[in-house]
Amino acid sequence: MANRAAIVTGGSRGIGRAIVDRFIADGIEVLTCGRGKRPADLDARIAWVQADVAKTDDAEMIVRTAQDYFGTIGILVNNAGVQLEKTVATTTDEDWELVMGVNARGTFNMCRAALKDMEETGGVIVNIGSVSGVVSDPSMAVYNASKAFVHALTRSIAVDHGPKVRCNAVRPGWIATGMVDGAFALADDPAAAKADALQRHAMRRFGKPEDIANIVAWLVSDQAAFVTGQCFTSDGGLTAASPLQPGLF
Amino acid sequence: MGMLTDKVALVTGGRGGIGRAICSRFAREGAIVYAADLTEGGSLAGPTGDSSFVKLDVTSEEDAKATMARVAQECGKLDILVNAAGIEIEKTIEETSLADWNRIFSINVTGTFLSSKYALPLLRKSGGGSIINFGSYDGFIADPGLAAYCATKGAVHALTKAMACDHGPEGIRVNAICPGYVDTPMLKNFFRDVGDIETLDAAVRNVHPLRRYGTPDDVANLVNWLASDEARYASGQLWVLDGGLTAQVQQMRL
């Protein structure tokens, strides 16, 4: 790969953290960002900037800061995202601003800021979408829609900015983070709920952040040199099966 | 004035659960209807509407020719072909014998091919025409233990688009409808392993955003529209009709 410097948004925890750790292990220089302060346990080799991708000025500052550190930036991973558990009827203007601001406008802002140079120097963009942008999770209306935005933007960037820039998206399913255990804790019978959920995965496990880091690492590598404009699902088989599983009644 | 007045329609599997509903609806809309099936009684008792029975084994090329020859002789044209004949085999590929595999493909896929192939000259004589194939949501996502069935429906989806491309210039439209859970003998059979449909009724309904499963009349409503001139610009598409089922991620029981 010509360029070994990356920006990964939202690298403080979860999937983003797994991606930045993987990049470091692969010898890629990384700058990551978040709305809070630098996490104490973040690898010392990783550069951190406190910023909100929903803000145009912040997005441009993230790209400039990374260029100050590393020179040319060859990789952008748009991972920063927020989730909101509401239907359309209960979603407020503030909710919309938060979810669409980070997930949709944030992805757009970062792509626009990075493309200024990538159009000349070349580069690879990977956006984190979701299976929820293809099939709906209940009571997650604006989140689901924001991920569909990410999928469509991914195709447009690939079409408009090839051949210099490749752009793909990854659609994770259920990835085991603190949020998943929190969801099961709310169930009447947490053990039964977890067993039911596992049965709905052909791989009989939830995803790990490392599973997503693996496919991101492949997509940014030269092994994927002819891959652009696509959205790849990594969900342990969840969405390959019908939502109606009579064996689980 | 019905939506299908003076049109000639042939429905394969016309004496099955969904086929009967389609024949009845077509007849009410003013069409001349042929219900093609293996036997006059078909797989299910029930009203047939005003339709003429024609014996058709969809896997037989001779039957396909003879069926279309009869329609040619009696009507001189065909406006609508519905390929509704189909079977299901509840097995994984390991349990599926080559004979099982060949049988389900011969009915679900070869049957659609043969009926369509020999209907084309008659469809041309109508100055256009509409073919409606039966795909399934199982052509997109899988139900467990239905491997060969899922594969046949994926094949029907691809064949639908290919036929639409090849025969669109002659004004022949080709679409597939992809039902979800429809209350038919096939569905009841699918539930046999885990209980009967009555006891599972509430659970099945609750997984659907519309809180019910489909009826043969729901399917006939869409087939009728696709068959009619209202759908004159609709071609090459896969029409999922499932009460919203497959708009969702799997619904985990939290």
XYZ file of C-alpha atoms in Angstrom:
503
model
C 0.000 0.000 0.000
C 1.403 3.387 -1.009
C 0.310 5.227 2.079
C 0.280 3.918 5.607
C -1.428 6.692 7.567
C -5.056 6.508 8.665
C -7.808 8.516 10.298
C -10.338 6.422 12.216
C -13.223 8.337 13.777
C -14.684 7.191 17.084
C -11.714 5.100 18.198
C -12.215 5.434 21.941
C -14.026 2.114 22.382
C -15.912 -0.734 20.745
C -15.493 -1.341 17.024
C -13.454 1.846 16.511
C -10.950 0.813 19.174
C -10.539 -2.619 17.592
C -9.868 -0.979 14.213
C -7.207 1.406 15.534
C -5.491 -1.393 17.460
C -5.507 -3.571 14.338
C -4.070 -0.770 12.178
C -1.229 -0.248 14.677
C -0.532 -3.992 14.602
C -0.460 -3.822 10.784
C 2.095 -0.999 10.876
C -0.357 1.753 9.901
C -0.022 5.125 11.618
C -3.319 6.160 13.175
C -5.061 9.272 14.361
C -8.419 8.806 16.015
C -10.911 11.179 17.572
C -13.897 11.441 19.837
C -16.075 14.014 21.496
C -14.454 13.329 24.893
C -10.904 13.386 26.235
C -8.251 10.926 25.145
C -8.979 7.532 26.794
C -6.308 6.648 29.354
C -5.844 3.143 27.945
C -5.383 4.204 24.312
C -2.130 2.863 22.788
C 0.535 5.577 23.101
C 1.379 5.239 19.400
C -2.104 6.434 18.440
C -2.657 10.164 17.973
C -5.850 11.579 19.509
C -7.811 14.702 18.794
C -10.914 15.768 20.670
C -13.458 16.735 18.018
C -17.058 16.333 16.868
C -17.344 15.057 13.283
C -20.827 16.585 13.079
C -19.135 19.999 12.912
C -17.623 20.999 9.564
C -14.758 22.933 11.179
C -13.919 20.019 13.464
C -13.835 17.576 10.533
C -11.426 19.808 8.642
C -9.320 20.211 11.793
C -9.130 16.407 12.210
C -7.811 15.997 8.666
C -5.322 18.900 9.037
C -4.066 17.541 12.367
C -3.535 14.075 10.888
C -1.651 15.614 7.948
C 0.541 17.557 10.410
C 1.381 14.291 12.167
C 1.806 11.941 9.207
C 1.904 13.941 5.965
C -0.346 12.352 3.339
C -3.380 10.471 4.646
C -4.186 7.333 2.632
C -6.937 5.788 4.753
C -10.159 7.144 6.264
C -12.464 4.962 8.360
C -15.752 6.607 9.335
C -16.738 4.648 12.410
C -18.107 7.352 14.742
C -21.804 6.806 15.306
C -24.573 7.218 17.826
C -27.654 5.099 18.370
C -31.145 6.283 19.326
C -33.943 3.959 20.397
C -37.024 5.812 19.201
C -39.749 5.566 16.582
C -40.401 8.443 14.174
C -43.375 9.591 16.264
C -41.264 10.197 19.378
C -38.100 11.551 17.727
C -37.431 15.226 18.508
C -35.549 17.786 16.421
C -32.676 17.451 18.903
C -32.647 13.658 18.430
C -32.526 14.114 14.661
C -29.704 16.617 14.948
C -27.674 14.246 17.150
C -28.132 11.037 15.107
C -28.069 12.496 11.617
C -25.414 15.003 12.713
C -22.912 12.335 13.733
C -23.858 9.337 11.546
C -24.798 11.081 8.306
C -23.347 14.593 8.278
C -20.267 13.427 10.219
C -19.477 10.781 7.604
C -20.107 13.305 4.841
C -17.968 15.991 6.548
C -15.016 13.647 6.987
C -15.208 12.331 3.422
C -15.403 15.863 2.005
C -12.477 17.068 4.112
C -10.302 14.052 3.284
C -11.178 13.948 -0.435
C -9.594 17.376 -1.038
C -6.181 15.684 -0.951
C -7.188 12.081 -1.669
C -8.405 13.108 -5.129
C -4.762 13.941 -5.909
C -2.820 11.461 -3.796
C -5.230 8.540 -3.826
C -6.775 6.826 -0.864
C -9.170 4.324 0.619
C -12.334 5.107 2.571
C -14.269 2.561 4.648
C -17.566 3.631 6.178
C -19.238 1.698 8.974
C -22.881 1.166 8.030
C -25.162 -1.427 9.589
C -27.462 -4.331 8.737
C -30.075 -1.945 10.205
C -29.675 0.185 7.093
C -30.999 -2.727 5.010
C -33.515 -4.384 7.321
C -35.046 -2.530 10.239
C -34.398 -2.844 13.931
C -37.604 -1.835 15.716
C -37.733 1.571 17.430
C -34.493 2.717 15.818
C -36.037 4.665 12.938
C -33.613 7.556 12.457
C -30.586 5.387 13.276
C -31.657 2.870 10.601
C -32.164 5.685 8.086
C -28.803 7.266 8.933
C -27.069 3.980 8.090
C -28.884 3.719 4.751
C -27.525 7.218 4.052
C -24.017 5.879 4.737
C -24.539 2.985 2.277
C -25.735 5.264 -0.530
C -23.006 7.855 0.109
C -20.443 5.043 -0.086
C -21.564 4.122 -3.616
C -21.608 7.751 -4.758
C -18.062 8.412 -3.540
C -16.838 5.254 -5.266
C -18.494 6.288 -8.536
C -17.504 9.959 -8.412
C -13.951 9.688 -7.047
C -12.517 6.568 -8.662
C -9.961 5.661 -9.877
C -7.878 7.492 -7.288
C -10.151 6.706 -4.366
C -11.778 3.426 -3.383
C -14.770 3.587 -1.037
C -16.632 0.681 0.593
C -18.848 0.132 3.612
C -19.041 -2.597 6.233
C -22.436 -3.545 7.674
C -21.979 -5.104 11.114
C -24.754 -7.102 12.761
C -24.859 -7.631 16.519
C -21.411 -6.909 17.856
C -20.849 -7.830 21.511
C -20.059 -4.634 23.358
C -21.226 -3.352 26.715
C -24.469 -2.315 25.009
C -25.455 -5.915 24.234
C -25.121 -7.114 27.825
C -27.072 -4.064 28.890
C -29.906 -5.037 26.560
C -30.077 -8.583 27.919
C -30.045 -7.298 31.498
C -33.399 -5.644 30.751
C -35.023 -8.940 29.668
C -37.366 -10.869 31.943
C -35.080 -13.864 31.657
C -31.647 -12.625 30.526
C -30.230 -16.142 30.044
C -33.156 -17.270 27.875
C -33.051 -14.046 25.874
C -29.359 -14.500 25.194
C -29.830 -18.161 24.198
C -32.618 -17.143 21.791
C -30.454 -14.458 20.236
C -27.553 -16.863 19.770
C -29.824 -19.384 18.014
C -30.599 -16.698 15.429
C -26.941 -16.506 14.423
C -25.725 -19.274 12.113
C -22.296 -18.891 13.734
C -23.911 -19.317 17.191
C -22.100 -16.324 18.628
C -22.308 -12.542 18.547
C -19.783 -10.557 16.611
C -16.615 -9.256 18.218
C -15.173 -5.810 17.447
C -12.167 -7.696 16.051
C -14.430 -9.360 13.448
C -15.198 -5.927 12.016
C -11.565 -4.800 12.308
C -10.590 -7.869 10.227
C -12.762 -6.909 7.264
C -11.826 -3.224 7.516
C -8.141 -4.212 7.491
C -8.729 -6.286 4.364
C -10.697 -3.534 2.599
C -7.941 -0.931 3.152
C -5.241 -3.366 1.965
C -4.072 -3.867 -1.605
C -5.768 -7.299 -1.523
C -8.953 -5.301 -2.124
C -7.489 -3.201 -4.969
C -10.448 -3.935 -7.314
C -13.120 -3.632 -4.633
C -15.063 -0.372 -4.572
C -18.598 0.873 -4.159
C -19.819 -2.128 -2.206
C -21.354 -2.732 1.208
C -20.247 -5.916 2.977
C -22.244 -7.567 5.750
C -20.483 -9.234 8.683
C -23.226 -10.538 10.969
C -22.632 -14.249 11.646
C -25.503 -15.157 9.304
C -28.178 -13.158 11.136
C -29.747 -11.467 8.121
C -29.405 -14.473 5.808
C -32.181 -16.168 7.776
C -35.865 -15.345 7.846
C -37.053 -13.158 10.730
C -39.627 -15.873 11.415
C -38.016 -18.928 13.003
C -40.769 -21.373 13.999
C -38.215 -23.527 15.808
C -37.670 -20.692 18.294
C -41.328 -20.222 19.322
C -66.421 -3.614 -16.064
C -63.738 -5.874 -14.621
C -60.037 -5.158 -14.723
C -59.437 -8.181 -16.967
C -62.448 -8.089 -19.261
C -61.924 -10.126 -22.446
C -58.474 -11.278 -21.353
C -57.521 -14.950 -21.515
C -55.602 -16.245 -18.490
C -53.959 -19.534 -17.614
C -52.930 -20.360 -14.058
C -50.670 -23.353 -13.378
C -51.225 -24.935 -9.987
C -54.683 -23.500 -10.539
C -56.371 -25.908 -8.134
C -53.968 -25.326 -5.226
C -54.499 -22.906 -2.346
C -53.185 -19.756 -3.987
C -54.101 -20.897 -7.523
C -57.794 -21.178 -6.661
C -57.854 -17.652 -5.229
C -56.193 -16.306 -8.380
C -58.600 -18.151 -10.725
C -61.624 -16.927 -8.784
C -60.388 -13.343 -8.826
C -59.537 -13.435 -12.535
C -63.005 -14.782 -13.314
C -64.651 -12.045 -11.246
C -62.587 -9.466 -13.165
C -64.034 -10.720 -16.445
C -61.253 -12.977 -17.724
C -61.614 -16.311 -19.467
C -59.724 -18.547 -17.058
C -57.946 -21.862 -17.467
C -57.006 -23.592 -14.214
C -54.160 -25.958 -15.090
C -53.277 -28.643 -12.572
C -52.425 -32.337 -12.225
C -55.982 -33.264 -11.262
C -59.350 -31.532 -11.375
C -59.544 -31.594 -7.562
C -55.985 -30.341 -7.181
C -54.162 -30.264 -3.855
C -56.986 -28.526 -2.057
C -60.770 -28.473 -2.104
C -62.413 -25.099 -2.497
C -64.173 -22.725 -4.825
C -62.778 -22.565 -8.345
C -64.659 -19.635 -9.735
C -65.737 -19.808 -13.325
C -62.668 -21.534 -14.726
C -62.012 -24.362 -17.176
C -59.840 -27.174 -15.916
C -56.957 -28.278 -18.097
C -54.781 -31.211 -17.113
C -51.167 -30.094 -16.941
C -48.080 -31.703 -15.473
C -45.750 -28.685 -15.627
C -42.688 -30.947 -15.901
C -43.983 -32.436 -19.164
C -43.106 -30.717 -22.445
C -45.909 -32.628 -24.211
C -48.445 -31.422 -21.625
C -47.242 -27.846 -22.031
C -47.655 -28.038 -25.803
C -51.082 -29.693 -25.543
C -52.302 -27.131 -22.998
C -51.307 -24.188 -25.165
C -52.761 -25.914 -28.258
C -56.114 -26.103 -26.502
C -55.998 -22.429 -25.523
C -55.006 -21.567 -29.115
C -57.916 -23.529 -30.523
C -60.519 -22.163 -28.126
C -59.328 -18.551 -27.732
C -56.598 -17.924 -30.308
C -54.508 -15.922 -27.805
C -53.295 -15.727 -24.212
C -53.020 -12.477 -22.238
C -51.946 -13.737 -18.844
C -49.830 -16.683 -17.666
C -49.445 -17.309 -13.930
C -46.824 -19.906 -13.003
C -48.159 -20.833 -9.579
C -47.413 -24.590 -9.571
C -44.804 -25.395 -6.955
C -43.734 -27.750 -4.222
C -41.606 -27.534 -1.100
C -39.143 -30.081 0.270
C -38.200 -29.681 3.933
C -34.631 -30.883 3.959
C -31.064 -29.659 4.232
C -28.847 -30.443 1.236
C -27.352 -33.383 3.124
C -30.792 -34.962 3.517
C -31.822 -34.093 -0.052
C -31.428 -36.944 -2.545
C -30.590 -36.214 -6.153
C -34.104 -37.404 -6.991
C -35.570 -34.876 -4.495
C -33.426 -32.136 -5.990
C -34.384 -32.975 -9.566
C -38.063 -33.233 -8.663
C -38.355 -29.821 -7.022
C -36.344 -28.155 -9.798
C -38.453 -29.908 -12.451
C -41.644 -28.446 -10.972
C -40.610 -25.035 -9.623
C -38.052 -24.053 -12.258
C -38.445 -26.304 -15.330
C -42.233 -25.990 -14.983
C -41.991 -22.198 -15.138
C -39.661 -22.491 -18.123
C -41.837 -24.919 -20.110
C -45.170 -23.186 -19.506
C -43.646 -19.824 -20.402
C -41.823 -21.142 -23.465
C -44.965 -22.594 -25.023
C -47.166 -19.690 -23.931
C -45.009 -17.089 -25.702
C -46.494 -17.528 -29.206
C -49.998 -17.098 -27.735
C -48.932 -14.120 -25.615
C -47.596 -12.447 -28.776
C -50.977 -12.945 -30.423
C -52.599 -10.893 -27.656
C -50.377 -7.977 -28.658
C -48.565 -8.033 -25.350
C -49.202 -10.053 -22.281
C -48.199 -10.541 -18.693
C -46.347 -13.464 -17.146
C -46.391 -13.720 -13.363
C -43.961 -16.179 -11.807
C -43.916 -17.391 -8.229
C -40.722 -16.539 -6.431
C -40.542 -16.320 -2.665
C -38.925 -14.267 0.057
C -36.962 -17.522 0.459
C -35.196 -16.574 -2.773
C -33.570 -13.718 -0.839
C -33.135 -15.077 2.692
C -33.292 -18.626 4.015
C -35.661 -20.636 6.145
C -33.873 -23.474 7.910
C -34.121 -26.907 6.308
C -35.511 -25.690 2.971
C -32.312 -25.602 0.937
C -33.490 -26.891 -2.442
C -36.714 -24.862 -2.229
C -34.744 -21.662 -1.545
C -32.515 -22.463 -4.531
C -35.476 -22.990 -6.890
C -36.949 -19.642 -5.898
C -33.638 -17.864 -6.456
C -33.603 -19.464 -9.909
C -37.132 -18.209 -10.613
C -36.105 -14.682 -9.638
C -33.197 -14.692 -12.093
C -35.319 -16.302 -14.830
C -37.967 -13.606 -14.305
C -35.488 -10.816 -14.999
C -34.006 -12.669 -17.984
C -37.424 -13.254 -19.570
C -38.395 -9.625 -18.950
C -35.269 -8.470 -20.811
C -35.728 -10.876 -23.711
C -39.444 -10.372 -24.345
C -40.008 -6.783 -23.194
C -39.453 -5.461 -26.718
C -42.517 -7.477 -27.817
C -44.626 -5.886 -25.110
C -44.581 -8.952 -22.901
C -44.158 -8.117 -19.231
C -42.630 -10.602 -16.791
C -42.732 -10.191 -13.017
C -42.429 -12.450 -10.006
C -44.313 -12.195 -6.783
C -42.448 -13.275 -3.684
C -44.891 -14.206 -0.940
C -43.976 -14.556 2.690
C -46.150 -16.644 5.007
C -49.433 -17.401 3.277
C -52.095 -19.596 4.852
C -51.912 -22.647 2.569
C -51.432 -26.417 2.957
C -47.728 -25.855 2.214
C -47.397 -23.510 5.172
C -49.213 -25.863 7.514
C -46.828 -28.600 6.456
C -43.858 -26.367 7.204
C -45.095 -25.953 10.784
C -45.710 -29.658 11.272
C -42.378 -30.211 13.012
C -42.917 -27.580 15.672
C -46.688 -27.741 16.140
C -49.803 -26.870 14.198
C -50.593 -23.500 12.752
C -53.459 -22.861 15.196
C -51.270 -23.034 18.296
C -48.504 -21.120 16.560
C -50.931 -18.575 15.190
C -50.281 -15.812 17.715
C -46.528 -16.254 17.558
C -46.513 -16.161 13.755
C -48.739 -13.096 13.647
C -46.631 -11.218 16.184
C -43.466 -11.500 14.135
C -45.208 -9.673 11.269
C -45.366 -5.875 11.368
C -48.999 -6.183 10.167
C -49.645 -8.769 12.937
C -51.083 -11.413 10.614
C -49.941 -13.766 7.923
C -51.100 -13.588 4.356
C -54.134 -15.127 2.691
C -54.477 -16.467 -0.847
C -56.709 -13.447 -1.537
C -53.871 -11.086 -0.567
C -51.733 -12.811 -3.172
C -54.527 -12.727 -5.760
C -54.866 -8.958 -5.223
C -51.287 -8.381 -6.377
C -51.366 -10.996 -9.152
C -54.538 -9.375 -10.473
C -52.906 -5.955 -10.550
C -49.785 -7.253 -12.280
C -51.967 -9.073 -14.801
C -53.998 -5.962 -15.573
C -53.258 -3.021 -17.846
C -52.854 -0.865 -14.724
C -49.403 -2.479 -14.426
C -48.452 -1.762 -18.036
C -45.036 -0.274 -17.122
C -44.177 -2.902 -14.488
C -41.725 -5.531 -15.694
C -38.678 -7.456 -14.548
C -39.390 -6.890 -10.879
C -39.597 -9.118 -7.819
C -42.637 -8.108 -5.781
C -42.228 -9.076 -2.137
C -45.617 -9.516 -0.415
C -45.039 -10.503 3.196
C -46.811 -8.162 5.627
C -43.489 -6.446 6.308
C -41.811 -9.612 7.597
C -38.543 -9.267 5.739
C -38.229 -5.525 6.277
C -36.979 -6.488 9.734
C -33.869 -7.837 11.316
C -34.633 -11.108 13.135
C -36.777 -10.285 16.143
C -34.904 -11.503 19.177
C -37.020 -12.239 22.215
C -35.763 -9.774 24.784
